[in-house]
Amino acid sequence: MQNAVAETQSYEISPAFTNAIIVVGAGLAGFRFIEEFRSLDSSTPIILFGDEPYLPYDRVKLSAYLAGVQTPEDLQLPLDRLNEDPNFLYIQAGITEVKPDDHQIVDAQGSIYSYSKLVLATGSRPHMPEIEGAEMTGVYTFRNMRDTESLKARTMRTRHLVILGGGLLGIEAARALRQNNTKVTIVELASHLMNRQLDQRAAELLQQELETQEFEVLTSQGISKISGNSRVETVTLRDGTVLDCDTVLISTGIKPNMEMARSAWLKVGRGIRVNDQLQTSNPDIYAIGECAEHNDQIYGLAAPGLEQAAIAAHHAHGEETQYLGSYNVAKLKLADVPVFSIGEIDEDLSPSMKSYCFEDDGLYRKVCLKQGRVVGAVAIGDWAETPRIQELITHKRKLNRWKLGKFCKTGNLFNPNEAANPNLWPEGAVICNCNNVSRGTISDAIELGCCSVTEISDSTRAGSTCGSCKPLLQEMIGDGAQATPDSDWKSLITTAFISVALCVALFFLPGLEVSQSVQGGFKFESIWNDGFIKQITGFTLLSMVVIGLFMSARKRLNKINIGTFSFWRLLHIVLGIFALFLLFAHTGMHSGSNLNFMLLSNFLALSILGAVAAVAISMQFKLSTSLGKRLRTTWFWAHLLLAWPLPALLGFHILSVYYF
Amino acid sequence: MSSGLPKSIIWLAWLLLTAGLAGYYGYTMFAAEDKSEFLVGEATHGHHQIEMACSTCHVEPFGGPELIHDACLTCHKDELDEANDSHPIKKFTDPRNADRVEILDARNCVTCHNEHQLEQTNAMGVTLPDDYCFFCHQDIGEDRPSHQGMEFDTCASAGCHNYHDNLALYENFLLKHQQGTAIDWKARIMPTDLTLQIPTNDSLTAEQADAKQGEQNIAHDWAASEHAAAGVNCTDCHQAKGAEWEDKPAVEACQSCHKVEAEGFLAGKHGMRLKAGLSPMTPAQGRLDFHPETAHAELSCSSCHDPHKPDLQVAAVEACVGCHNDEHTQAYDGSPHAALWQKELSGSAEAGSGVTCATCHMPRIEFEVYGESFVGVQHNQNANLRPNEKMIRSSCMNCHSLAFSIDALADPELILKNFRGKPGAHIPSIDMAVERDQ
């Protein structure tokens, strides 16, 4: 990192910077506060303090950096952008003293700064359990850039790594550090992994998955002693087992940084106590992020901190705002296993809670309800519906028995097609958890002209933090519906018009007349009027219908993989057109009576609706997303609906020919 | 539509609906009386009355064309025999004609008479173009120089030939009847001789009526009727089947004595529905013009013959025109035939000199029952109607010459005017026969 350690220098504080907004802590929450505040007020000076010897970075991505997936540059927070603002100053120094009465702070260099509002976004540090030998070389924590660099340096030499703490961070680190056949043992104090986010069953599944990936997982277990000769050689577990190891990683939770708050005589509990406006006991001092304690809760995830930052910024600007607490939403991939957790999920903690589970082949989904309203959910494995679940929970929506029953059987609360297409989600559904951006906001941005993920990120901040919602954003703009037409749309539309023309001709043109003479060569009626040839044309028609139905099979049965779906769809339509030509030969354009008339009408109507559906499909990209989708769905279903009588009518048509 | 409903429900609904539809058609096909759902098209004029009695022709399920062909013969074989069929089936089962069968399979009735194809059906229920003779007789001009240049669609239409029935058209017949006056004013209709056919008992009087109920005037009418005279009492018809009294006895009651007549009635368009086990024919179901007020009158023996007051004069004209109202019927009143009938009715001409509807359409012909020959009425009014040359021998030639009859019947305009006027064209068939004979 060529510019990681910034040079130390003393600043001449310009008078403009007196009575500034001072933000202490250059993490995600601090940055978010500044960005949000700047969007409301462009002149008030802002000073940002960061005491880590690195340029401000995104802590959430540390495990990706540890795993070598991302570079330090990827982690950097947009300091450059803020620096363009003359009323902004970034100072790399710790704060040694806060003088709330004078509205002043003193930094490690002894400089004094006066503030109008002080924002504490000091974050937290790892909680270190009292273990004998924990100070030994080879014992690591995983919290900041320094830890990460140390761990990265250690990776090459580690043969056996013991991780104490089977929480989110511990598992992420385990995954990142398991290279070069390093043996990794996860030791968890509680009865199951991630006990704050997962229930017993979900944790079991996660553990199974970790174990198949050859992680060793020990639950209800702890480390009583770390021993070695100058560096770690063994750990002794609570039950006395001794594990040989060369590295120990402690990730047993966080401890808010409260030194500054204490020095300012602010009220603290486990964290810095804040009210619904994120103000500490001193109204000019705010606390946000992991160091803040709101309603006895400390949030250890990024999203709540960002929410708090935004609310605090609005309040500092003078607006009436209220923070009502956040849901603990965890949506991430742990060792390639998608894990989702939100809200209350533990039945043991609230007896009135009812939960509904779906489990199938490694997939696990649970929805928890209180008095019919969704309060929490857990999932192991992919679940496209999670943003909508979030929406259900935030709006305390009710779910009816029908949907819950369906959920227990299929694992889906909503129609699968809908769930897969974020454009069809309710406006309030949250797409970006980190920045709490709803589907409606993103749709508005798209309407206003954003046409790439980057543009959406820039304008709504969705996807700018962890980036896990980028595929959804891609889908929202890319969906094929809006931007790219189906590759074969021209063929679809041409064939559609041909078939409509044929249908209309078959139905409305009068039947062919038979010749009034037996003399003079070939007669066309010898094709449509001859019993034997009628059987040939008839059974050819039947087989065309059957082959055409392979499209349906291709769509619905996963086993059939011959050809692409769009190939089968085009074949379906082309066969339809051939079938209409054959109908000319089979009927001589006579529409028949009774059953035969019904059959012909049904077939023609089916063809016409199929053609309309094809037009709807091919023109979808020219229509608005919702209208296009609605037309496409409606006409497709109309086409499908008209197909139901066909087997019976066709069957009895054939049967009646031989029966009578 | 796509929201919410799980796939399994949709598939189940689809399955149920399909099963429902299949059930409906299955029931109709296999169990229901009314199978009209499966009618592929309107039946011909000859069969539309019985199109709902599928099994009359479609004798067995999956019977195929052979069984249908057999079914044709069930009703039409006797006619073909009587007509001395010019193209009998045996002619085509003969291996020497195999090449002809290749062109047209004349072994099967349905090759030329394809039912339920009304829009393709020509005269006589033929579903081939009118010039079908061309198939085998295209070089007729070489054998018969007189036929050179004639169009093939005139073979059967001009009163010369008929595929099956040439009884009134074959060469010897033409030669034999080349002479004769157009109208024989002395000709008389044969009287029927019912007594030969029906055993009679002592005549009965009104007091002897054995009905336990009923109106007095019915008994009086009956006492004056031929039924009473022949000793046929009330219960003979009304309780013919046994214990139960029937207010309106069915055809079977009449049939027990009037066998030949009933057979004719049941074979013709008036009675064929009854024979097929369907409800009686009504004018509403007919395809000719009828008086609308009689649309729903049901046809049985008693429609024309009041059993308590049998009156052959009523049955001969009034009964017919009571329902029929087409141009030919309407023209009867002003026709020369009707004038003769008026004279007979008024007594100014002798019995048998008038010409009624029945004279031509239900002619008196000789029947043979148990070896005995007697004159009865052919109640199948269709027996001599299609082609109308069939009428020449059974009706026309009673009073008219062959040449006049051929000319008259070949003139559709004249038929519509009920023969008021003269034939519009002369058919040279007799002349050609005579010429060839010389």
mmCIF file of N, CA and C in Angstrom, chain B residues 326-339 361 388 404 407-425:
data_model
loop_
_atom_site.group_PDB
_atom_site.id
_atom_site.type_symbol
_atom_site.label_atom_id
_atom_site.label_comp_id
_atom_site.label_asym_id
_atom_site.label_seq_id
_atom_site.Cartn_x
_atom_site.Cartn_y
_atom_site.Cartn_z
ATOM 1 N N ASP B 326 -95.742 -26.154 -50.870
ATOM 2 C CA ASP B 326 -94.728 -25.738 -51.837
ATOM 3 C C ASP B 326 -95.400 -25.349 -53.149
ATOM 4 N N GLU B 327 -94.604 -24.890 -54.085
ATOM 5 C CA GLU B 327 -95.154 -24.352 -55.328
ATOM 6 C C GLU B 327 -95.952 -25.406 -56.101
ATOM 7 N N HIS B 328 -95.409 -26.613 -56.166
ATOM 8 C CA HIS B 328 -96.064 -27.701 -56.887
ATOM 9 C C HIS B 328 -97.427 -28.000 -56.261
ATOM 10 N N THR B 329 -97.491 -27.989 -54.927
ATOM 11 C CA THR B 329 -98.744 -28.268 -54.233
ATOM 12 C C THR B 329 -99.747 -27.141 -54.464
ATOM 13 N N GLN B 330 -99.218 -25.912 -54.329
ATOM 14 C CA GLN B 330 -100.110 -24.758 -54.510
ATOM 15 C C GLN B 330 -100.688 -24.731 -55.917
ATOM 16 N N ALA B 331 -99.897 -25.212 -56.885
ATOM 17 C CA ALA B 331 -100.335 -25.153 -58.280
ATOM 18 C C ALA B 331 -101.367 -26.245 -58.598
ATOM 19 N N TYR B 332 -101.545 -27.205 -57.671
ATOM 20 C CA TYR B 332 -102.451 -28.316 -57.969
ATOM 21 C C TYR B 332 -103.861 -27.822 -58.262
ATOM 22 N N ASP B 333 -104.299 -26.830 -57.461
ATOM 23 C CA ASP B 333 -105.685 -26.355 -57.595
ATOM 24 C C ASP B 333 -106.037 -25.942 -59.014
ATOM 25 N N GLY B 334 -105.107 -25.311 -59.681
ATOM 26 C CA GLY B 334 -105.405 -24.844 -61.028
ATOM 27 C C GLY B 334 -104.985 -25.835 -62.107
ATOM 28 N N SER B 335 -104.637 -27.011 -61.712
ATOM 29 C CA SER B 335 -104.077 -27.938 -62.691
ATOM 30 C C SER B 335 -105.173 -28.759 -63.368
ATOM 31 N N PRO B 336 -104.881 -29.286 -64.560
ATOM 32 C CA PRO B 336 -105.870 -30.148 -65.230
ATOM 33 C C PRO B 336 -106.193 -31.386 -64.399
ATOM 34 N N HIS B 337 -105.186 -31.910 -63.657
ATOM 35 C CA HIS B 337 -105.459 -33.073 -62.812
ATOM 36 C C HIS B 337 -106.525 -32.749 -61.772
ATOM 37 N N ALA B 338 -106.406 -31.562 -61.156
ATOM 38 C CA ALA B 338 -107.356 -31.166 -60.118
ATOM 39 C C ALA B 338 -108.756 -30.989 -60.706
ATOM 40 N N ALA B 339 -108.806 -30.471 -61.931
ATOM 41 C CA ALA B 339 -110.108 -30.268 -62.561
ATOM 42 C C ALA B 339 -110.835 -31.608 -62.703
ATOM 43 N N HIS B 361 -98.439 -39.815 -56.311
ATOM 44 C CA HIS B 361 -97.412 -39.977 -55.274
ATOM 45 C C HIS B 361 -97.632 -41.199 -54.410
ATOM 46 N N ASN B 388 -87.610 -39.098 -61.031
ATOM 47 C CA ASN B 388 -89.054 -39.084 -61.281
ATOM 48 C C ASN B 388 -89.478 -39.957 -62.462
ATOM 49 N N PHE B 404 -95.022 -38.628 -73.965
ATOM 50 C CA PHE B 404 -95.532 -37.443 -73.270
ATOM 51 C C PHE B 404 -95.029 -37.413 -71.827
ATOM 52 N N ASP B 407 -91.350 -36.423 -71.622
ATOM 53 C CA ASP B 407 -91.201 -34.984 -71.862
ATOM 54 C C ASP B 407 -91.675 -34.172 -70.658
ATOM 55 N N ALA B 408 -92.810 -34.576 -70.125
ATOM 56 C CA ALA B 408 -93.386 -33.799 -69.032
ATOM 57 C C ALA B 408 -92.500 -33.857 -67.782
ATOM 58 N N LEU B 409 -92.022 -35.041 -67.482
ATOM 59 C CA LEU B 409 -91.232 -35.194 -66.259
ATOM 60 C C LEU B 409 -89.836 -34.581 -66.388
ATOM 61 N N ALA B 410 -89.413 -34.388 -67.637
ATOM 62 C CA ALA B 410 -88.089 -33.797 -67.830
ATOM 63 C C ALA B 410 -88.157 -32.274 -67.791
ATOM 64 N N ASP B 411 -89.364 -31.732 -67.560
ATOM 65 C CA ASP B 411 -89.513 -30.271 -67.584
ATOM 66 C C ASP B 411 -89.788 -29.758 -66.163
ATOM 67 N N PRO B 412 -88.773 -29.288 -65.483
ATOM 68 C CA PRO B 412 -88.949 -28.872 -64.078
ATOM 69 C C PRO B 412 -89.949 -27.738 -63.940
ATOM 70 N N GLU B 413 -89.984 -26.837 -64.936
ATOM 71 C CA GLU B 413 -90.940 -25.729 -64.884
ATOM 72 C C GLU B 413 -92.357 -26.252 -64.856
ATOM 73 N N LEU B 414 -92.598 -27.226 -65.732
ATOM 74 C CA LEU B 414 -93.941 -27.789 -65.852
ATOM 75 C C LEU B 414 -94.348 -28.487 -64.556
ATOM 76 N N ILE B 415 -93.392 -29.138 -63.927
ATOM 77 C CA ILE B 415 -93.681 -29.824 -62.666
ATOM 78 C C ILE B 415 -94.083 -28.808 -61.605
ATOM 79 N N LEU B 416 -93.336 -27.684 -61.551
ATOM 80 C CA LEU B 416 -93.681 -26.655 -60.578
ATOM 81 C C LEU B 416 -95.100 -26.153 -60.805
ATOM 82 N N LYS B 417 -95.509 -26.076 -62.114
ATOM 83 C CA LYS B 417 -96.856 -25.584 -62.435
ATOM 84 C C LYS B 417 -97.885 -26.699 -62.321
ATOM 85 N N ASN B 418 -97.431 -27.821 -61.780
ATOM 86 C CA ASN B 418 -98.291 -28.987 -61.622
ATOM 87 C C ASN B 418 -98.936 -29.402 -62.952
ATOM 88 N N PHE B 419 -98.117 -29.418 -63.987
ATOM 89 C CA PHE B 419 -98.506 -29.934 -65.307
ATOM 90 C C PHE B 419 -99.613 -29.121 -65.960
ATOM 91 N N ARG B 420 -99.673 -27.868 -65.586
ATOM 92 C CA ARG B 420 -100.614 -26.973 -66.282
ATOM 93 C C ARG B 420 -99.850 -26.391 -67.456
ATOM 94 N N GLY B 421 -100.139 -26.926 -68.631
ATOM 95 C CA GLY B 421 -99.402 -26.492 -69.807
ATOM 96 C C GLY B 421 -98.812 -27.694 -70.522
ATOM 97 N N LYS B 422 -97.885 -27.406 -71.414
ATOM 98 C CA LYS B 422 -97.294 -28.483 -72.201
ATOM 99 C C LYS B 422 -95.817 -28.588 -71.905
ATOM 100 N N PRO B 423 -95.255 -29.796 -72.072
ATOM 101 C CA PRO B 423 -93.820 -29.950 -71.853
ATOM 102 C C PRO B 423 -93.034 -28.958 -72.692
ATOM 103 N N GLY B 424 -92.021 -28.390 -72.096
ATOM 104 C CA GLY B 424 -91.271 -27.341 -72.771
ATOM 105 C C GLY B 424 -90.327 -27.878 -73.833
ATOM 106 N N ALA B 425 -89.894 -29.096 -73.688
ATOM 107 C CA ALA B 425 -88.924 -29.626 -74.650
ATOM 108 C C ALA B 425 -89.240 -31.088 -74.925
#
